[in-house]
Amino acid sequence: MDLTAAEPAQDRRVRRSRAALMKAAVALVTERATTAIPLSDIAEAADVSRRVVYQHFGDRDTLLLEAGLDLVRQELLPRLKLDAQATERELTLAVARHFADHRVFYRSLLTGSCGFAVDRGLSGLFLPVNRQGIEQVAGDRLAPQLADDLATFLTGGAGAFITAWVVDGPDPLDPEAFTDRVLHVMSVLMTAIGEGTLR
């Protein structure tokens, strides 16, 4: 499943219903700080029937997963793609600010029943970005399989780092300090990759 791809063309009413359900899910999870929200509450907040929820998503966890991924696609990924001149620090800070701004929502998802699926979904969104970074630093010095393995490793590690920060970090989260930590770790790894000490 390509999590970065746009959704297939759908009837305008279908798109509106899906968008309303995802927006309601984000709002209710954030308001209540839990994913244990009855589907009927989400349906009511979106002004649709429970039947519509089941038609579009099948169950609550799938709706919450899609709402989380949609939030990243709608708010974060465009910022990362639009600013081609941004520095690594600016891009990393944009990621940190996004997760800090939506901390209650993401903490609830990552510690709820859909946590594993959310972690996998977010990794799917960020893996191509990390693969591109590896290719830019290492060029053709790494075998394609090793480049893929490193990108997967970095994505998983960065995801675990962000998850630990969002779930257990001090309140309020400090995106600037977290960005410094991430960049320090990445600098050490990229130096090792660039020098060819990883084989």
mmCIF file of C-alpha atoms in Angstrom:
data_model
loop_
_atom_site.group_PDB
_atom_site.id
_atom_site.type_symbol
_atom_site.label_atom_id
_atom_site.label_comp_id
_atom_site.label_asym_id
_atom_site.label_seq_id
_atom_site.Cartn_x
_atom_site.Cartn_y
_atom_site.Cartn_z
ATOM 1 C CA MET A 1 0.000 0.000 0.000
ATOM 2 C CA ASP A 2 1.437 3.392 -1.024
ATOM 3 C CA LEU A 3 0.678 5.702 1.879
ATOM 4 C CA THR A 4 2.030 8.767 0.120
ATOM 5 C CA ALA A 5 -0.266 8.470 -2.869
ATOM 6 C CA ALA A 6 -3.318 10.647 -3.161
ATOM 7 C CA GLU A 7 -6.615 8.914 -2.614
ATOM 8 C CA PRO A 8 -8.367 7.661 -5.741
ATOM 9 C CA ALA A 9 -10.900 9.974 -7.337
ATOM 10 C CA GLN A 10 -14.194 9.673 -5.509
ATOM 11 C CA ASP A 11 -17.594 11.215 -5.554
ATOM 12 C CA ARG A 12 -17.596 14.664 -3.925
ATOM 13 C CA ARG A 13 -19.988 13.483 -1.180
ATOM 14 C CA VAL A 14 -17.719 10.538 -0.399
ATOM 15 C CA ARG A 15 -14.687 12.841 -0.121
ATOM 16 C CA ARG A 16 -16.644 15.228 2.100
ATOM 17 C CA SER A 17 -17.826 12.420 4.379
ATOM 18 C CA ARG A 18 -14.322 10.944 4.682
ATOM 19 C CA ALA A 19 -12.814 14.357 5.393
ATOM 20 C CA ALA A 20 -15.485 15.153 7.981
ATOM 21 C CA LEU A 21 -14.940 11.814 9.725
ATOM 22 C CA MET A 22 -11.169 12.236 9.861
ATOM 23 C CA LYS A 23 -11.478 15.810 11.105
ATOM 24 C CA ALA A 24 -13.965 14.699 13.785
ATOM 25 C CA ALA A 25 -11.653 11.844 14.808
ATOM 26 C CA VAL A 26 -8.689 14.218 15.240
ATOM 27 C CA ALA A 27 -10.788 16.708 17.207
ATOM 28 C CA LEU A 28 -12.350 14.116 19.540
ATOM 29 C CA VAL A 29 -9.118 12.210 20.196
ATOM 30 C CA THR A 30 -7.377 15.503 20.951
ATOM 31 C CA GLU A 31 -10.213 16.711 23.176
ATOM 32 C CA ARG A 32 -10.513 13.461 25.142
ATOM 33 C CA ALA A 33 -6.830 12.380 24.999
ATOM 34 C CA THR A 34 -7.814 8.811 24.171
ATOM 35 C CA THR A 35 -8.628 6.640 21.197
ATOM 36 C CA ALA A 36 -11.365 4.874 23.179
ATOM 37 C CA ILE A 37 -14.086 6.945 21.549
ATOM 38 C CA PRO A 38 -17.323 5.302 20.426
ATOM 39 C CA LEU A 39 -17.801 5.327 16.661
ATOM 40 C CA SER A 40 -21.222 6.821 17.252
ATOM 41 C CA ASP A 41 -19.569 9.907 18.800
ATOM 42 C CA ILE A 42 -17.286 10.346 15.802
ATOM 43 C CA ALA A 43 -20.173 9.823 13.383
ATOM 44 C CA GLU A 44 -22.294 12.361 15.256
ATOM 45 C CA ALA A 45 -19.486 14.938 15.293
ATOM 46 C CA ALA A 46 -19.032 14.436 11.530
ATOM 47 C CA ASP A 47 -22.803 14.592 10.969
ATOM 48 C CA VAL A 48 -22.947 11.204 9.273
ATOM 49 C CA SER A 49 -24.451 7.848 10.198
ATOM 50 C CA ARG A 50 -22.493 4.996 11.782
ATOM 51 C CA ARG A 51 -23.188 3.065 8.599
ATOM 52 C CA VAL A 52 -21.175 5.638 6.643
ATOM 53 C CA VAL A 53 -18.225 5.151 9.030
ATOM 54 C CA TYR A 54 -18.284 1.406 8.426
ATOM 55 C CA GLN A 55 -18.615 1.892 4.662
ATOM 56 C CA HIS A 56 -15.591 4.174 4.464
ATOM 57 C CA PHE A 57 -13.288 2.732 7.126
ATOM 58 C CA GLY A 58 -14.647 -0.550 8.449
ATOM 59 C CA ASP A 59 -13.697 0.092 12.075
ATOM 60 C CA ARG A 60 -12.493 2.750 14.501
ATOM 61 C CA ASP A 61 -8.807 1.830 14.373
ATOM 62 C CA THR A 62 -8.716 2.136 10.579
ATOM 63 C CA LEU A 63 -10.444 5.516 10.809
ATOM 64 C CA LEU A 64 -7.936 6.712 13.425
ATOM 65 C CA LEU A 65 -4.993 5.425 11.373
ATOM 66 C CA GLU A 66 -6.271 7.209 8.272
ATOM 67 C CA ALA A 67 -6.917 10.393 10.261
ATOM 68 C CA GLY A 68 -3.340 10.387 11.563
ATOM 69 C CA LEU A 69 -1.805 9.746 8.157
ATOM 70 C CA ASP A 70 -4.077 12.333 6.561
ATOM 71 C CA LEU A 71 -2.958 14.932 9.102
ATOM 72 C CA VAL A 72 0.668 14.309 8.119
ATOM 73 C CA ARG A 73 -0.185 14.345 4.391
ATOM 74 C CA GLN A 74 -2.236 17.539 4.608
ATOM 75 C CA GLU A 75 -0.187 19.585 7.083
ATOM 76 C CA LEU A 76 3.385 18.317 7.175
ATOM 77 C CA LEU A 77 4.376 16.756 3.852
ATOM 78 C CA PRO A 78 3.397 19.825 1.784
ATOM 79 C CA ARG A 79 5.637 21.979 3.986
ATOM 80 C CA LEU A 80 8.520 19.594 3.465
ATOM 81 C CA LYS A 81 8.039 19.425 -0.317
ATOM 82 C CA LEU A 82 7.252 23.084 -1.013
ATOM 83 C CA ASP A 83 10.376 24.510 0.521
ATOM 84 C CA ALA A 84 13.120 23.061 -1.662
ATOM 85 C CA GLN A 85 15.591 25.651 -0.320
ATOM 86 C CA ALA A 86 14.998 24.733 3.328
ATOM 87 C CA THR A 87 17.929 23.574 5.399
ATOM 88 C CA GLU A 88 18.019 20.207 7.105
ATOM 89 C CA ARG A 89 17.424 22.035 10.389
ATOM 90 C CA GLU A 90 14.331 23.816 9.050
ATOM 91 C CA LEU A 91 12.870 20.582 7.727
ATOM 92 C CA THR A 92 13.582 18.675 10.942
ATOM 93 C CA LEU A 93 12.139 21.528 12.983
ATOM 94 C CA ALA A 94 8.981 21.476 10.848
ATOM 95 C CA VAL A 95 8.560 17.772 11.679
ATOM 96 C CA ALA A 96 9.183 18.385 15.390
ATOM 97 C CA ARG A 97 6.748 21.301 15.483
ATOM 98 C CA HIS A 98 4.054 19.261 13.736
ATOM 99 C CA PHE A 99 4.258 16.466 16.293
ATOM 100 C CA ALA A 100 4.502 18.930 19.190
ATOM 101 C CA ASP A 101 1.478 20.891 17.931
ATOM 102 C CA HIS A 102 -0.563 17.679 17.720
ATOM 103 C CA ARG A 103 1.012 15.910 20.688
ATOM 104 C CA VAL A 104 -2.203 14.870 22.439
ATOM 105 C CA PHE A 105 -3.573 13.363 19.245
ATOM 106 C CA TYR A 106 -0.412 11.450 18.296
ATOM 107 C CA ARG A 107 0.306 10.325 21.867
ATOM 108 C CA SER A 108 -3.203 8.892 22.033
ATOM 109 C CA LEU A 109 -2.785 7.096 18.698
ATOM 110 C CA LEU A 110 0.665 5.744 19.470
ATOM 111 C CA THR A 111 -0.392 4.371 22.854
ATOM 112 C CA GLY A 112 -3.831 3.169 21.741
ATOM 113 C CA SER A 113 -5.012 0.002 20.053
ATOM 114 C CA CYS A 114 -3.965 1.320 16.624
ATOM 115 C CA GLY A 115 -0.423 2.239 17.758
ATOM 116 C CA PHE A 116 1.388 -0.417 15.743
ATOM 117 C CA ALA A 117 -0.520 0.445 12.565
ATOM 118 C CA VAL A 118 0.113 4.168 13.070
ATOM 119 C CA ASP A 119 3.831 3.560 13.596
ATOM 120 C CA ARG A 120 3.993 1.463 10.414
ATOM 121 C CA GLY A 121 1.950 4.017 8.466
ATOM 122 C CA LEU A 122 4.137 6.934 9.526
ATOM 123 C CA SER A 123 7.246 4.918 8.651
ATOM 124 C CA GLY A 124 5.796 4.355 5.189
ATOM 125 C CA LEU A 125 5.407 8.098 4.722
ATOM 126 C CA PHE A 126 8.948 8.951 5.841
ATOM 127 C CA LEU A 127 10.907 6.025 4.342
ATOM 128 C CA PRO A 128 11.214 7.603 0.846
ATOM 129 C CA VAL A 129 12.541 10.833 2.394
ATOM 130 C CA ASN A 130 15.228 8.943 4.304
ATOM 131 C CA ARG A 131 16.095 6.802 1.277
ATOM 132 C CA GLN A 132 16.658 9.986 -0.736
ATOM 133 C CA GLY A 133 18.884 11.392 2.034
ATOM 134 C CA ILE A 134 21.027 8.245 2.057
ATOM 135 C CA GLU A 135 21.412 8.417 -1.730
ATOM 136 C CA GLN A 136 22.424 12.093 -1.581
ATOM 137 C CA VAL A 137 25.087 11.466 1.063
ATOM 138 C CA ALA A 138 26.482 8.156 -0.167
ATOM 139 C CA GLY A 139 25.937 8.479 -3.900
ATOM 140 C CA ASP A 140 26.662 5.157 -5.572
ATOM 141 C CA ARG A 141 29.213 4.031 -2.963
ATOM 142 C CA LEU A 142 26.619 1.805 -1.278
ATOM 143 C CA ALA A 143 24.996 -1.243 -2.776
ATOM 144 C CA PRO A 144 21.285 -0.593 -3.434
ATOM 145 C CA GLN A 145 20.243 -3.180 -0.825
ATOM 146 C CA LEU A 146 22.454 -1.566 1.837
ATOM 147 C CA ALA A 147 21.050 1.875 0.979
ATOM 148 C CA ASP A 148 17.512 0.490 1.372
ATOM 149 C CA ASP A 149 18.452 -1.239 4.630
ATOM 150 C CA LEU A 150 20.001 1.949 6.027
ATOM 151 C CA ALA A 151 16.950 3.991 5.057
ATOM 152 C CA THR A 152 14.677 1.477 6.768
ATOM 153 C CA PHE A 153 16.904 1.450 9.840
ATOM 154 C CA LEU A 154 17.008 5.255 10.024
ATOM 155 C CA THR A 155 13.258 5.533 9.516
ATOM 156 C CA GLY A 156 12.544 3.026 12.267
ATOM 157 C CA GLY A 157 15.038 4.649 14.616
ATOM 158 C CA ALA A 158 13.769 8.157 13.922
ATOM 159 C CA GLY A 159 10.193 6.934 14.381
ATOM 160 C CA ALA A 160 11.073 5.373 17.739
ATOM 161 C CA PHE A 161 12.890 8.593 18.726
ATOM 162 C CA ILE A 162 9.867 10.749 17.846
ATOM 163 C CA THR A 163 7.469 8.327 19.519
ATOM 164 C CA ALA A 164 9.472 8.356 22.758
ATOM 165 C CA TRP A 165 9.566 12.174 22.662
ATOM 166 C CA VAL A 166 5.836 12.550 21.955
ATOM 167 C CA VAL A 167 4.757 9.919 24.489
ATOM 168 C CA ASP A 168 7.241 10.463 27.336
ATOM 169 C CA GLY A 169 8.849 13.865 26.698
ATOM 170 C CA PRO A 170 8.523 16.760 29.134
ATOM 171 C CA ASP A 171 5.468 18.973 28.986
ATOM 172 C CA PRO A 172 5.483 21.166 26.977
ATOM 173 C CA LEU A 173 7.572 19.630 24.229
ATOM 174 C CA ASP A 174 10.489 21.746 23.008
ATOM 175 C CA PRO A 175 10.780 21.308 19.208
ATOM 176 C CA GLU A 176 14.019 23.337 19.051
ATOM 177 C CA ALA A 177 15.840 21.172 21.600
ATOM 178 C CA PHE A 178 14.512 17.973 20.018
ATOM 179 C CA THR A 179 15.639 19.157 16.577
ATOM 180 C CA ASP A 180 19.155 19.682 17.980
ATOM 181 C CA ARG A 181 19.151 16.128 19.344
ATOM 182 C CA VAL A 182 17.932 14.617 16.055
ATOM 183 C CA LEU A 183 20.460 16.558 13.984
ATOM 184 C CA HIS A 184 23.313 15.536 16.266
ATOM 185 C CA VAL A 185 22.432 11.838 15.887
ATOM 186 C CA MET A 186 21.951 12.212 12.115
ATOM 187 C CA SER A 187 25.288 14.034 11.786
ATOM 188 C CA VAL A 188 27.123 11.180 13.453
ATOM 189 C CA LEU A 189 25.408 8.587 11.238
ATOM 190 C CA MET A 190 25.738 10.528 7.993
ATOM 191 C CA THR A 191 29.431 11.182 8.651
ATOM 192 C CA ALA A 192 29.964 7.459 9.038
ATOM 193 C CA ILE A 193 27.989 6.769 5.858
ATOM 194 C CA GLY A 194 29.764 9.519 3.899
ATOM 195 C CA GLU A 195 33.200 8.296 4.958
ATOM 196 C CA GLY A 196 32.311 4.821 3.803
ATOM 197 C CA THR A 197 32.890 3.283 7.211
ATOM 198 C CA LEU A 198 29.584 1.469 6.855
ATOM 199 C CA ARG A 199 29.753 -1.452 4.459
#
